[in-house]
Amino acid sequence: MNEIRLHNTLSGKTELFTPQTPGEVKMYTCGPTVYDFAHIGNFRTFIFQDILRRFLKLRGFKLNHVMNLTDVDDRIIANAAAAKIGIREYTEKYAQAFFDDCKTLSVEAPEHWIRATDHIPEMVRLIERLQKKSFTYDGEGSIYYRIAKFPEYGKLSKIDLTGIQSGARVDNDRYEKESARDFALWKAPKEGEHFWETEIGKGRPGWHIECSAMAMKYLGETLDIHTGGIDLAFPHHENEIAQSEGATGKQFSRYWLHAEHLLVEGEKMSKSLGNFYTLRDLFGKGHKPSSLRFALASVPYRRQLNFTFDGLQQAASSIERLRTFSDRLKQGKFPAGSNPAMAGRVAKADNDFDAGLSEDLNTAIALAAIFDFVREANIAMDKGEFKQGEVAAALELLGNFERVFAIIQDDDAAKLKALGFGAAEGEIGDAEVEKLVAERNAARARRDFATSDRVRKELADRGIILEDSRDGGVRWKRK
Ligand SMILES: [Zn+2]
């Protein structure tokens, strides 16, 4: 077993990971703001935290992990008011879509999945604690956090506070570093907006107080790990620290882990560029959940991830290789006895896999450990040098891999069907046939006959007959 080291944004260093209570990890992840469908950039972060929690569990830690749904913030309040419906009614659809998306990508449910609007009293109590310690002041019915009162403000995002005017305020939940100001903990209601009647007045919470109050309710005043996308480091996480540490006088989170941005074909994803994708957009184009999970997990979380359709295609063939190997291993037609060299090779792969993930969750190294092993084991199998004695250990290695990466189990079709994609039972759409035929052609071109046979069989099972023509082309027809 290798020591687990994680990069802590707070110190700017990769540190040995030790939780406060041996064997237990208290972790908080900022969940989605449910005002729209989550996009693949959001899921880059959610896959990262899923790989983290799965790896910690594999290493025997008991997880106490909280993820929130932000179901009240500026955008939700404005959209719900415009639609003249309550905020619960407005957010319900997107909250349910998020749960469905997570299931489809095999993102495990955290121990606590909670909503901001179920925790208004906790937020009010935290604001009262801050009021008693003079961290706040009132302005036109709203309550602001006085950042001058918290000298450590900026320690996470390392922003330069010189020139910040004391007492200048910002009302928006989201703002840039240049506008670091006293921020709103509690906002006075505007005409037509949803509000709560509370001990600190009418209004609604600011976004930042939500996470401080909820994290401390479920995990105590000091967490082990707080995760999120890098764009949350400022102002959101900086403000969470100011609020929590201001109130308790204790460190809020010992490790802060941030996932880098995702680009699409080298460009920033945006609706105006037409390269903005939700999961459903990709599934509609015939891509599989496992390919997307693999593509999002394959780049270490602190590196920018350039999402490309080529990459997604490669992910699909990588998964195919693993699934084919796993089947071959399970069929178990190997010579009796054991081969010490291969036994050593399995042990090395196991260690390399663990070492990769232990070093700040380096998924690229962990994946390379498995794929190198699969390649060598396939060669050994072809030569009859892979013996029955190594099957159990190899299966255990793949089992450990699967507990973290969750892509070998082939349940894509069922997942897509649950989301309403794919043809009716037994039917297959033309686009999907074309895609599978292309996959088979690619496999044949690289002389990967196991994959090409597997795809032919899959098509046959779904009523598609392939005819290889003399010129090397392939035609298909329905039975
Ligand atoms: Zn948060």
Tab-separated table of C-alpha atoms and ligand atoms in Angstrom:
chain	number	residue	atom	x	y	z
A	1	MET	CA	0.000	0.000	0.000
A	2	ASN	CA	1.275	3.417	-0.927
A	3	GLU	CA	0.898	6.567	1.149
A	4	ILE	CA	-1.988	8.694	-0.094
A	5	ARG	CA	-0.929	12.218	-1.051
A	6	LEU	CA	-3.329	14.926	-2.158
A	7	HIS	CA	-2.749	18.387	-3.523
A	8	ASN	CA	-4.132	20.935	-1.081
A	9	THR	CA	-5.093	24.263	-2.679
A	10	LEU	CA	-4.777	25.871	0.760
A	11	SER	CA	-1.052	25.126	1.107
A	12	GLY	CA	-0.361	24.941	-2.615
A	13	LYS	CA	1.408	21.635	-1.936
A	14	THR	CA	0.846	17.928	-2.339
A	15	GLU	CA	0.540	16.614	1.211
A	16	LEU	CA	0.294	13.278	2.961
A	17	PHE	CA	-3.400	12.601	3.560
A	18	THR	CA	-4.377	11.737	7.124
A	19	PRO	CA	-7.966	12.175	8.305
A	20	GLN	CA	-8.733	13.486	11.806
A	21	THR	CA	-10.232	10.184	12.897
A	22	PRO	CA	-8.224	7.203	11.634
A	23	GLY	CA	-10.174	5.238	9.053
A	24	GLU	CA	-12.884	7.857	8.549
A	25	VAL	CA	-13.156	10.653	6.004
A	26	LYS	CA	-15.462	13.633	6.390
A	27	MET	CA	-15.869	15.092	2.937
A	28	TYR	CA	-17.995	17.840	1.430
A	29	THR	CA	-18.628	18.481	-2.256
A	30	CYS	CA	-20.392	21.536	-3.616
A	31	GLY	CA	-23.171	20.076	-5.706
A	32	PRO	CA	-24.930	21.589	-8.696
A	33	THR	CA	-27.095	24.665	-8.754
A	34	VAL	CA	-30.281	23.118	-10.071
A	35	TYR	CA	-31.472	25.856	-12.415
A	36	ASP	CA	-30.646	23.924	-15.613
A	37	PHE	CA	-29.288	20.541	-16.759
A	38	ALA	CA	-25.714	19.944	-15.599
A	39	HIS	CA	-23.149	19.967	-18.434
A	40	ILE	CA	-20.083	17.824	-19.059
A	41	GLY	CA	-17.842	20.455	-17.431
A	42	ASN	CA	-19.836	20.050	-14.212
A	43	PHE	CA	-19.555	16.287	-14.532
A	44	ARG	CA	-15.804	16.467	-14.865
A	45	THR	CA	-15.803	17.642	-11.250
A	46	PHE	CA	-18.435	15.148	-10.106
A	47	ILE	CA	-16.551	12.258	-11.704
A	48	PHE	CA	-13.354	13.452	-9.990
A	49	GLN	CA	-14.964	13.459	-6.552
A	50	ASP	CA	-16.532	10.066	-7.328
A	51	ILE	CA	-13.146	8.579	-8.212
A	52	LEU	CA	-11.756	10.110	-5.005
A	53	ARG	CA	-14.462	8.649	-2.778
A	54	ARG	CA	-14.340	5.257	-4.490
A	55	PHE	CA	-10.547	5.117	-4.125
A	56	LEU	CA	-10.707	6.072	-0.437
A	57	LYS	CA	-13.307	3.337	0.087
A	58	LEU	CA	-11.151	0.828	-1.778
A	59	ARG	CA	-8.370	1.737	0.633
A	60	GLY	CA	-10.667	0.885	3.524
A	61	PHE	CA	-11.816	4.322	4.664
A	62	LYS	CA	-15.347	4.807	5.888
A	63	LEU	CA	-16.787	7.769	4.027
A	64	ASN	CA	-19.058	10.422	5.440
A	65	HIS	CA	-19.605	12.449	2.324
A	66	VAL	CA	-22.073	15.280	1.873
A	67	MET	CA	-23.150	16.762	-1.430
A	68	ASN	CA	-25.625	19.581	-1.570
A	69	LEU	CA	-28.058	20.733	-4.170
A	70	THR	CA	-28.102	24.513	-4.370
A	71	ASP	CA	-31.806	25.003	-4.916
A	72	VAL	CA	-31.874	28.678	-3.996
A	73	ASP	CA	-29.579	31.313	-5.488
A	74	ASP	CA	-29.837	34.450	-7.631
A	75	ARG	CA	-30.546	32.606	-10.876
A	76	ILE	CA	-33.124	30.242	-9.398
A	77	ILE	CA	-34.933	33.078	-7.599
A	78	ALA	CA	-35.027	35.134	-10.807
A	79	ASN	CA	-36.106	32.242	-13.071
A	80	ALA	CA	-38.786	31.006	-10.666
A	81	ALA	CA	-40.141	34.532	-10.238
A	82	ALA	CA	-40.220	35.005	-14.017
A	83	ALA	CA	-42.080	31.691	-14.425
A	84	LYS	CA	-44.411	32.684	-11.550
A	85	ILE	CA	-43.875	29.350	-9.790
A	86	GLY	CA	-42.383	28.386	-6.447
A	87	ILE	CA	-38.670	27.634	-6.308
A	88	ARG	CA	-39.236	23.979	-5.310
A	89	GLU	CA	-41.460	23.521	-8.321
A	90	TYR	CA	-38.889	25.214	-10.539
A	91	THR	CA	-35.877	23.212	-9.308
A	92	GLU	CA	-37.529	19.798	-8.965
A	93	LYS	CA	-37.128	18.878	-12.620
A	94	TYR	CA	-33.412	19.728	-12.665
A	95	ALA	CA	-32.745	18.061	-9.325
A	96	GLN	CA	-34.302	14.832	-10.613
A	97	ALA	CA	-32.362	15.137	-13.878
A	98	PHE	CA	-29.152	15.503	-11.885
A	99	PHE	CA	-29.837	12.351	-9.851
A	100	ASP	CA	-30.621	10.465	-13.057
A	101	ASP	CA	-27.458	11.759	-14.731
A	102	CYS	CA	-25.320	10.689	-11.778
A	103	LYS	CA	-26.807	7.201	-11.857
A	104	THR	CA	-26.177	6.980	-15.587
A	105	LEU	CA	-22.515	7.908	-15.143
A	106	SER	CA	-22.159	5.541	-12.160
A	107	VAL	CA	-21.479	8.461	-9.820
A	108	GLU	CA	-22.130	6.930	-6.411
A	109	ALA	CA	-24.659	8.579	-4.137
A	110	PRO	CA	-22.888	10.310	-1.242
A	111	GLU	CA	-23.895	9.396	2.303
A	112	HIS	CA	-25.907	12.632	2.482
A	113	TRP	CA	-27.528	14.263	-0.494
A	114	ILE	CA	-29.099	17.449	0.839
A	115	ARG	CA	-30.917	20.546	-0.337
A	116	ALA	CA	-30.225	24.109	0.675
A	117	THR	CA	-33.909	24.946	1.130
A	118	ASP	CA	-34.215	22.207	3.784
A	119	HIS	CA	-31.583	23.975	5.895
A	120	ILE	CA	-32.702	27.584	6.222
A	121	PRO	CA	-32.827	27.443	10.083
A	122	GLU	CA	-29.203	26.210	10.202
A	123	MET	CA	-28.143	29.108	7.948
A	124	VAL	CA	-30.009	31.608	10.116
A	125	ARG	CA	-28.303	30.264	13.254
A	126	LEU	CA	-24.880	30.525	11.632
A	127	ILE	CA	-25.569	34.127	10.613
A	128	GLU	CA	-26.641	34.858	14.209
A	129	ARG	CA	-23.335	33.432	15.476
A	130	LEU	CA	-21.485	35.728	13.065
A	131	GLN	CA	-23.634	38.679	14.184
A	132	LYS	CA	-22.704	38.055	17.837
A	133	LYS	CA	-19.012	38.125	16.926
A	134	SER	CA	-19.424	41.358	14.918
A	135	PHE	CA	-18.548	39.824	11.557
A	136	THR	CA	-21.691	41.308	10.024
A	137	TYR	CA	-23.495	44.541	9.367
A	138	ASP	CA	-26.899	45.417	7.980
A	139	GLY	CA	-27.686	47.349	4.834
A	140	GLU	CA	-31.166	47.918	3.424
A	141	GLY	CA	-32.606	44.785	4.991
A	142	SER	CA	-29.694	42.559	3.885
A	143	ILE	CA	-26.873	41.275	6.097
A	144	TYR	CA	-23.267	41.471	4.890
A	145	TYR	CA	-20.031	39.784	5.951
A	146	ARG	CA	-17.291	42.263	6.847
A	147	ILE	CA	-14.160	40.760	5.249
A	148	ALA	CA	-11.888	43.295	7.009
A	149	LYS	CA	-12.781	41.468	10.240
A	150	PHE	CA	-11.213	38.224	8.947
A	151	PRO	CA	-7.506	38.938	8.315
A	152	GLU	CA	-6.943	35.553	6.708
A	153	TYR	CA	-9.411	36.361	3.919
A	154	GLY	CA	-7.830	35.343	0.617
A	155	LYS	CA	-5.685	32.497	1.978
A	156	LEU	CA	-7.264	29.860	-0.256
A	157	SER	CA	-7.458	31.695	-3.583
A	158	LYS	CA	-4.380	33.866	-2.795
A	159	ILE	CA	-6.100	37.007	-3.981
A	160	ASP	CA	-4.450	40.334	-3.428
A	161	LEU	CA	-6.653	42.442	-1.189
A	162	THR	CA	-4.705	45.687	-1.407
A	163	GLY	CA	-6.904	48.438	-2.686
A	164	ILE	CA	-10.094	46.752	-1.510
A	165	GLN	CA	-12.280	49.431	-0.048
A	166	SER	CA	-13.530	48.560	3.418
A	167	GLY	CA	-17.319	48.546	3.556
A	168	ALA	CA	-17.797	48.243	-0.224
A	169	ARG	CA	-20.383	45.556	-0.887
A	170	VAL	CA	-21.344	43.037	-3.516
A	171	ASP	CA	-24.857	41.626	-3.729
A	172	ASN	CA	-24.398	38.997	-6.435
A	173	ASP	CA	-23.729	35.381	-5.450
A	174	ARG	CA	-21.109	35.035	-8.190
A	175	TYR	CA	-18.440	37.648	-8.909
A	176	GLU	CA	-14.842	38.006	-10.078
A	177	LYS	CA	-11.712	38.385	-7.977
A	178	GLU	CA	-11.494	42.028	-8.970
A	179	SER	CA	-14.707	42.657	-7.085
A	180	ALA	CA	-13.717	41.092	-3.762
A	181	ARG	CA	-15.993	42.946	-1.347
A	182	ASP	CA	-18.166	42.421	1.673
A	183	PHE	CA	-20.650	39.818	0.493
A	184	ALA	CA	-24.291	39.150	1.345
A	185	LEU	CA	-25.070	36.460	3.922
A	186	TRP	CA	-28.766	37.202	3.862
A	187	LYS	CA	-30.608	39.097	1.172
A	188	ALA	CA	-33.691	41.274	1.587
A	189	PRO	CA	-36.496	40.122	-0.719
A	190	LYS	CA	-37.299	42.040	-3.856
A	191	GLU	CA	-40.812	42.448	-5.212
A	192	GLY	CA	-42.292	39.117	-6.361
A	193	GLU	CA	-39.374	37.005	-5.055
A	194	HIS	CA	-39.590	34.025	-2.771
A	195	PHE	CA	-38.534	34.736	0.837
A	196	TRP	CA	-38.446	33.141	4.277
A	197	GLU	CA	-39.729	34.805	7.462
A	198	THR	CA	-36.997	34.264	10.078
A	199	GLU	CA	-35.479	35.600	13.310
A	200	ILE	CA	-33.032	37.699	11.284
A	201	GLY	CA	-35.766	39.167	9.109
A	202	LYS	CA	-37.484	38.426	5.852
A	203	GLY	CA	-35.304	37.272	3.013
A	204	ARG	CA	-33.233	34.452	1.621
A	205	PRO	CA	-29.733	33.126	2.165
A	206	GLY	CA	-26.734	34.070	0.031
A	207	TRP	CA	-25.213	31.141	-1.820
A	208	HIS	CA	-22.033	30.944	0.264
A	209	ILE	CA	-23.683	30.583	3.686
A	210	GLU	CA	-25.577	27.539	2.437
A	211	CYS	CA	-22.501	25.345	2.148
A	212	SER	CA	-20.933	26.495	5.444
A	213	ALA	CA	-24.101	25.748	7.386
A	214	MET	CA	-24.828	22.403	5.739
A	215	ALA	CA	-21.257	21.110	5.832
A	216	MET	CA	-20.926	21.829	9.554
A	217	LYS	CA	-24.333	20.331	10.364
A	218	TYR	CA	-23.418	16.920	8.941
A	219	LEU	CA	-19.648	16.815	9.332
A	220	GLY	CA	-18.802	18.958	12.367
A	221	GLU	CA	-16.831	22.194	12.491
A	222	THR	CA	-13.730	20.785	10.792
A	223	LEU	CA	-13.952	18.684	7.631
A	224	ASP	CA	-11.202	16.484	6.251
A	225	ILE	CA	-11.726	17.247	2.571
A	226	HIS	CA	-13.686	19.872	0.695
A	227	THR	CA	-13.901	19.451	-3.080
A	228	GLY	CA	-15.245	21.453	-5.990
A	229	GLY	CA	-14.419	22.866	-9.389
A	230	ILE	CA	-11.547	25.378	-9.549
A	231	ASP	CA	-13.979	28.156	-10.443
A	232	LEU	CA	-15.469	27.776	-6.950
A	233	ALA	CA	-12.214	28.573	-5.121
A	234	PHE	CA	-13.069	32.263	-5.389
A	235	PRO	CA	-15.346	33.640	-4.160
A	236	HIS	CA	-17.408	30.665	-3.008
A	237	HIS	CA	-14.864	28.643	-1.043
A	238	GLU	CA	-13.015	31.705	0.195
A	239	ASN	CA	-16.312	32.927	1.611
A	240	GLU	CA	-17.143	29.526	3.096
A	241	ILE	CA	-13.842	29.692	4.996
A	242	ALA	CA	-14.483	33.260	6.188
A	243	GLN	CA	-17.972	32.368	7.430
A	244	SER	CA	-17.148	29.045	9.072
A	245	GLU	CA	-13.834	29.994	10.634
A	246	GLY	CA	-15.209	33.384	11.695
A	247	ALA	CA	-18.016	31.637	13.568
A	248	THR	CA	-16.075	28.722	15.087
A	249	GLY	CA	-12.501	29.957	15.354
A	250	LYS	CA	-11.479	26.520	14.025
A	251	GLN	CA	-10.075	25.396	10.697
A	252	PHE	CA	-13.001	24.681	8.369
A	253	SER	CA	-11.438	22.116	6.043
A	254	ARG	CA	-7.998	20.532	6.281
A	255	TYR	CA	-7.698	19.674	2.571
A	256	TRP	CA	-9.163	21.630	-0.325
A	257	LEU	CA	-9.193	19.802	-3.675
A	258	HIS	CA	-10.130	21.548	-6.898
A	259	ALA	CA	-10.718	20.063	-10.329
A	260	GLU	CA	-9.501	22.022	-13.366
A	261	HIS	CA	-11.653	23.231	-16.208
A	262	LEU	CA	-12.783	21.271	-19.206
A	263	LEU	CA	-12.317	22.477	-22.778
A	264	VAL	CA	-14.212	21.161	-25.777
A	265	GLU	CA	-12.064	20.558	-28.872
A	266	GLY	CA	-9.551	23.051	-27.425
A	267	GLU	CA	-12.050	25.804	-26.746
A	268	LYS	CA	-13.905	27.041	-23.730
A	269	MET	CA	-17.351	25.461	-23.680
A	270	SER	CA	-20.111	27.989	-24.223
A	271	LYS	CA	-23.629	28.062	-25.535
A	272	SER	CA	-22.712	30.785	-28.038
A	273	LEU	CA	-19.923	28.659	-29.572
A	274	GLY	CA	-22.328	25.752	-30.035
A	275	ASN	CA	-19.979	23.406	-28.156
A	276	PHE	CA	-22.015	23.220	-24.981
A	277	TYR	CA	-23.027	19.689	-24.073
A	278	THR	CA	-25.188	18.101	-21.448
A	279	LEU	CA	-25.049	14.334	-20.985
A	280	ARG	CA	-28.313	13.994	-22.839
A	281	ASP	CA	-26.875	15.844	-25.864
A	282	LEU	CA	-24.116	13.234	-26.106
A	283	PHE	CA	-26.378	10.243	-25.518
A	284	GLY	CA	-28.649	11.623	-28.243
A	285	LYS	CA	-25.652	11.451	-30.593
A	286	GLY	CA	-25.234	7.747	-29.794
A	287	HIS	CA	-22.405	7.925	-27.250
A	288	LYS	CA	-22.410	5.591	-24.279
A	289	PRO	CA	-22.389	6.523	-20.596
A	290	SER	CA	-19.292	4.370	-19.981
A	291	SER	CA	-17.339	6.180	-22.750
A	292	LEU	CA	-18.157	9.535	-21.223
A	293	ARG	CA	-17.242	8.394	-17.712
A	294	PHE	CA	-13.944	7.031	-19.005
A	295	ALA	CA	-13.158	10.176	-21.018
A	296	LEU	CA	-13.865	12.432	-18.027
A	297	ALA	CA	-11.940	10.257	-15.584
A	298	SER	CA	-8.888	9.563	-17.735
A	299	VAL	CA	-7.184	12.944	-17.321
A	300	PRO	CA	-5.852	13.665	-13.805
A	301	TYR	CA	-8.183	16.144	-12.126
A	302	ARG	CA	-5.699	19.004	-11.772
A	303	ARG	CA	-4.956	19.018	-15.502
A	304	GLN	CA	-7.160	20.818	-17.943
A	305	LEU	CA	-9.212	18.232	-19.805
A	306	ASN	CA	-9.644	18.704	-23.518
A	307	PHE	CA	-12.836	16.878	-24.362
A	308	THR	CA	-12.962	15.730	-27.994
A	309	PHE	CA	-15.196	13.401	-29.966
A	310	ASP	CA	-12.109	11.471	-31.062
A	311	GLY	CA	-11.262	11.029	-27.404
A	312	LEU	CA	-14.761	9.776	-26.713
A	313	GLN	CA	-14.399	7.243	-29.530
A	314	GLN	CA	-11.035	6.119	-28.174
A	315	ALA	CA	-12.594	5.775	-24.734
A	316	ALA	CA	-15.199	3.437	-26.244
A	317	SER	CA	-12.534	1.195	-27.792
A	318	SER	CA	-10.446	1.209	-24.597
A	319	ILE	CA	-13.475	0.033	-22.654
A	320	GLU	CA	-14.127	-2.599	-25.308
A	321	ARG	CA	-10.589	-3.909	-24.817
A	322	LEU	CA	-11.118	-4.186	-21.081
A	323	ARG	CA	-14.499	-5.870	-21.415
A	324	THR	CA	-13.125	-8.359	-23.923
A	325	PHE	CA	-10.184	-9.124	-21.640
A	326	SER	CA	-12.464	-9.512	-18.643
A	327	ASP	CA	-14.619	-12.007	-20.593
A	328	ARG	CA	-11.548	-13.906	-21.715
A	329	LEU	CA	-10.332	-14.117	-18.129
A	330	LYS	CA	-13.678	-15.321	-16.853
A	331	GLN	CA	-13.984	-18.017	-19.509
A	332	GLY	CA	-10.830	-19.376	-17.909
A	333	LYS	CA	-9.574	-21.773	-20.609
A	334	PHE	CA	-5.964	-21.707	-19.535
A	335	PRO	CA	-3.325	-24.364	-18.973
A	336	ALA	CA	-3.168	-25.771	-15.450
A	337	GLY	CA	-0.476	-24.670	-13.032
A	338	SER	CA	0.974	-21.253	-12.464
A	339	ASN	CA	3.559	-18.965	-13.976
A	340	PRO	CA	5.567	-17.060	-11.354
A	341	ALA	CA	6.540	-14.367	-13.863
A	342	MET	CA	2.877	-13.660	-14.629
A	343	ALA	CA	1.985	-13.761	-10.929
A	344	GLY	CA	4.632	-11.078	-10.407
A	345	ARG	CA	3.216	-9.114	-13.319
A	346	VAL	CA	-0.256	-9.079	-11.743
A	347	ALA	CA	1.192	-7.911	-8.409
A	348	LYS	CA	3.137	-5.157	-10.164
A	349	ALA	CA	0.014	-3.919	-11.958
A	350	ASP	CA	-1.866	-3.926	-8.672
A	351	ASN	CA	0.819	-1.822	-7.027
A	352	ASP	CA	1.219	0.547	-9.978
A	353	PHE	CA	-2.534	1.092	-10.050
A	354	ASP	CA	-2.587	1.912	-6.336
A	355	ALA	CA	0.546	4.068	-6.596
A	356	GLY	CA	-0.995	6.133	-9.400
A	357	LEU	CA	-4.161	6.876	-7.495
A	358	SER	CA	-2.256	7.426	-4.240
A	359	GLU	CA	-0.221	10.197	-5.844
A	360	ASP	CA	-2.891	12.894	-5.955
A	361	LEU	CA	-5.333	10.659	-7.783
A	362	ASN	CA	-3.292	10.314	-10.954
A	363	THR	CA	-5.824	8.459	-13.060
A	364	ALA	CA	-3.577	8.476	-16.137
A	365	ILE	CA	-0.932	6.402	-14.337
A	366	ALA	CA	-3.540	4.118	-12.806
A	367	LEU	CA	-5.117	3.462	-16.212
A	368	ALA	CA	-1.749	2.892	-17.851
A	369	ALA	CA	-0.968	0.277	-15.184
A	370	ILE	CA	-4.096	-1.654	-16.114
A	371	PHE	CA	-3.829	-1.304	-19.899
A	372	ASP	CA	-0.154	-2.293	-19.931
A	373	PHE	CA	-1.044	-5.359	-17.927
A	374	VAL	CA	-3.972	-6.251	-20.215
A	375	ARG	CA	-1.752	-5.995	-23.286
A	376	GLU	CA	0.953	-8.207	-21.797
A	377	ALA	CA	-1.514	-10.699	-20.345
A	378	ASN	CA	-3.253	-11.024	-23.731
A	379	ILE	CA	0.090	-11.824	-25.351
A	380	ALA	CA	0.844	-14.361	-22.631
A	381	MET	CA	-2.592	-15.936	-23.141
A	382	ASP	CA	-1.998	-16.219	-26.887
A	383	LYS	CA	1.256	-18.042	-26.167
A	384	GLY	CA	-0.295	-20.323	-23.550
A	385	GLU	CA	1.869	-18.733	-20.857
A	386	PHE	CA	-1.005	-17.418	-18.810
A	387	LYS	CA	-1.945	-20.212	-16.415
A	388	GLN	CA	-4.992	-21.022	-14.319
A	389	GLY	CA	-3.045	-20.143	-11.186
A	390	GLU	CA	-3.075	-16.451	-12.094
A	391	VAL	CA	-6.761	-16.127	-12.915
A	392	ALA	CA	-7.971	-15.315	-9.401
A	393	ALA	CA	-5.364	-12.596	-8.822
A	394	ALA	CA	-6.019	-11.054	-12.247
A	395	LEU	CA	-9.751	-11.023	-11.589
A	396	GLU	CA	-9.124	-9.371	-8.237
A	397	LEU	CA	-7.015	-6.705	-9.950
A	398	LEU	CA	-9.820	-5.988	-12.430
A	399	GLY	CA	-12.261	-5.999	-9.521
A	400	ASN	CA	-10.266	-3.309	-7.703
A	401	PHE	CA	-10.054	-1.326	-10.909
A	402	GLU	CA	-13.793	-1.618	-11.401
A	403	ARG	CA	-14.565	-0.468	-7.854
A	404	VAL	CA	-12.920	2.852	-8.725
A	405	PHE	CA	-13.486	3.314	-12.466
A	406	ALA	CA	-16.787	1.434	-12.863
A	407	ILE	CA	-16.689	0.918	-16.631
A	408	ILE	CA	-16.220	-2.817	-17.232
A	409	GLN	CA	-19.754	-3.818	-16.337
A	410	ASP	CA	-21.680	-3.494	-19.575
A	411	ASP	CA	-24.945	-1.829	-18.580
A	412	ASP	CA	-24.906	1.064	-21.043
A	413	ALA	CA	-27.991	-0.037	-22.930
A	414	ALA	CA	-30.096	-0.374	-19.769
A	415	LYS	CA	-28.924	3.005	-18.478
A	416	LEU	CA	-29.710	4.742	-21.754
A	417	LYS	CA	-33.096	3.132	-21.858
A	418	ALA	CA	-33.830	4.342	-18.324
A	419	LEU	CA	-33.058	7.885	-19.491
A	420	GLY	CA	-35.376	7.465	-22.472
A	421	PHE	CA	-32.705	6.984	-25.127
A	422	GLY	CA	-32.271	4.206	-27.630
A	423	ALA	CA	-34.837	2.354	-29.649
A	424	ALA	CA	-37.659	0.276	-28.222
A	425	GLU	CA	-36.878	-3.199	-26.883
A	426	GLY	CA	-35.097	-5.228	-29.531
A	427	GLU	CA	-34.786	-2.366	-31.990
A	428	ILE	CA	-31.664	-0.497	-32.907
A	429	GLY	CA	-31.485	2.850	-34.699
A	430	ASP	CA	-29.587	3.303	-37.982
A	431	ALA	CA	-27.132	5.768	-36.408
A	432	GLU	CA	-26.196	3.261	-33.754
A	433	VAL	CA	-25.754	0.496	-36.323
A	434	GLU	CA	-23.457	2.748	-38.377
A	435	LYS	CA	-21.466	3.573	-35.271
A	436	LEU	CA	-21.031	-0.083	-34.321
A	437	VAL	CA	-20.103	-1.013	-37.873
A	438	ALA	CA	-17.449	1.710	-37.804
A	439	GLU	CA	-16.176	0.370	-34.476
A	440	ARG	CA	-15.945	-3.113	-35.959
A	441	ASN	CA	-14.128	-1.820	-39.051
A	442	ALA	CA	-11.626	-0.007	-36.856
A	443	ALA	CA	-11.093	-3.146	-34.782
A	444	ARG	CA	-10.529	-5.224	-37.917
A	445	ALA	CA	-8.105	-2.669	-39.293
A	446	ARG	CA	-5.947	-3.064	-36.190
A	447	ARG	CA	-6.401	-6.856	-36.318
A	448	ASP	CA	-8.305	-6.821	-33.025
A	449	PHE	CA	-10.521	-9.748	-33.974
A	450	ALA	CA	-11.852	-10.320	-30.468
A	451	THR	CA	-13.488	-6.893	-30.543
A	452	SER	CA	-14.666	-7.174	-34.113
A	453	ASP	CA	-16.313	-10.552	-33.361
A	454	ARG	CA	-17.881	-9.155	-30.247
A	455	VAL	CA	-19.399	-6.224	-32.142
A	456	ARG	CA	-20.644	-8.553	-34.918
A	457	LYS	CA	-22.316	-10.693	-32.268
A	458	GLU	CA	-23.838	-7.667	-30.534
A	459	LEU	CA	-25.303	-6.548	-33.862
A	460	ALA	CA	-26.564	-10.046	-34.631
A	461	ASP	CA	-28.236	-10.227	-31.211
A	462	ARG	CA	-30.002	-7.003	-32.054
A	463	GLY	CA	-31.208	-8.208	-35.444
A	464	ILE	CA	-28.526	-6.790	-37.741
A	465	ILE	CA	-26.770	-8.955	-40.308
A	466	LEU	CA	-23.405	-7.859	-41.669
A	467	GLU	CA	-22.188	-8.722	-45.147
A	468	ASP	CA	-18.520	-8.225	-45.845
A	469	SER	CA	-18.121	-7.363	-49.506
A	470	ARG	CA	-15.171	-8.403	-51.655
A	471	ASP	CA	-13.809	-4.852	-51.892
A	472	GLY	CA	-13.420	-4.751	-48.117
A	473	GLY	CA	-16.573	-2.736	-47.479
A	474	VAL	CA	-19.337	-3.782	-45.136
A	475	ARG	CA	-23.090	-3.721	-45.791
A	476	TRP	CA	-25.720	-4.330	-43.197
A	477	LYS	CA	-29.360	-5.246	-43.201
A	478	ARG	CA	-32.094	-6.013	-40.727
A	479	LYS	CA	-33.064	-9.640	-40.272
B	1	ZN	ZN	-20.575	25.162	-1.975
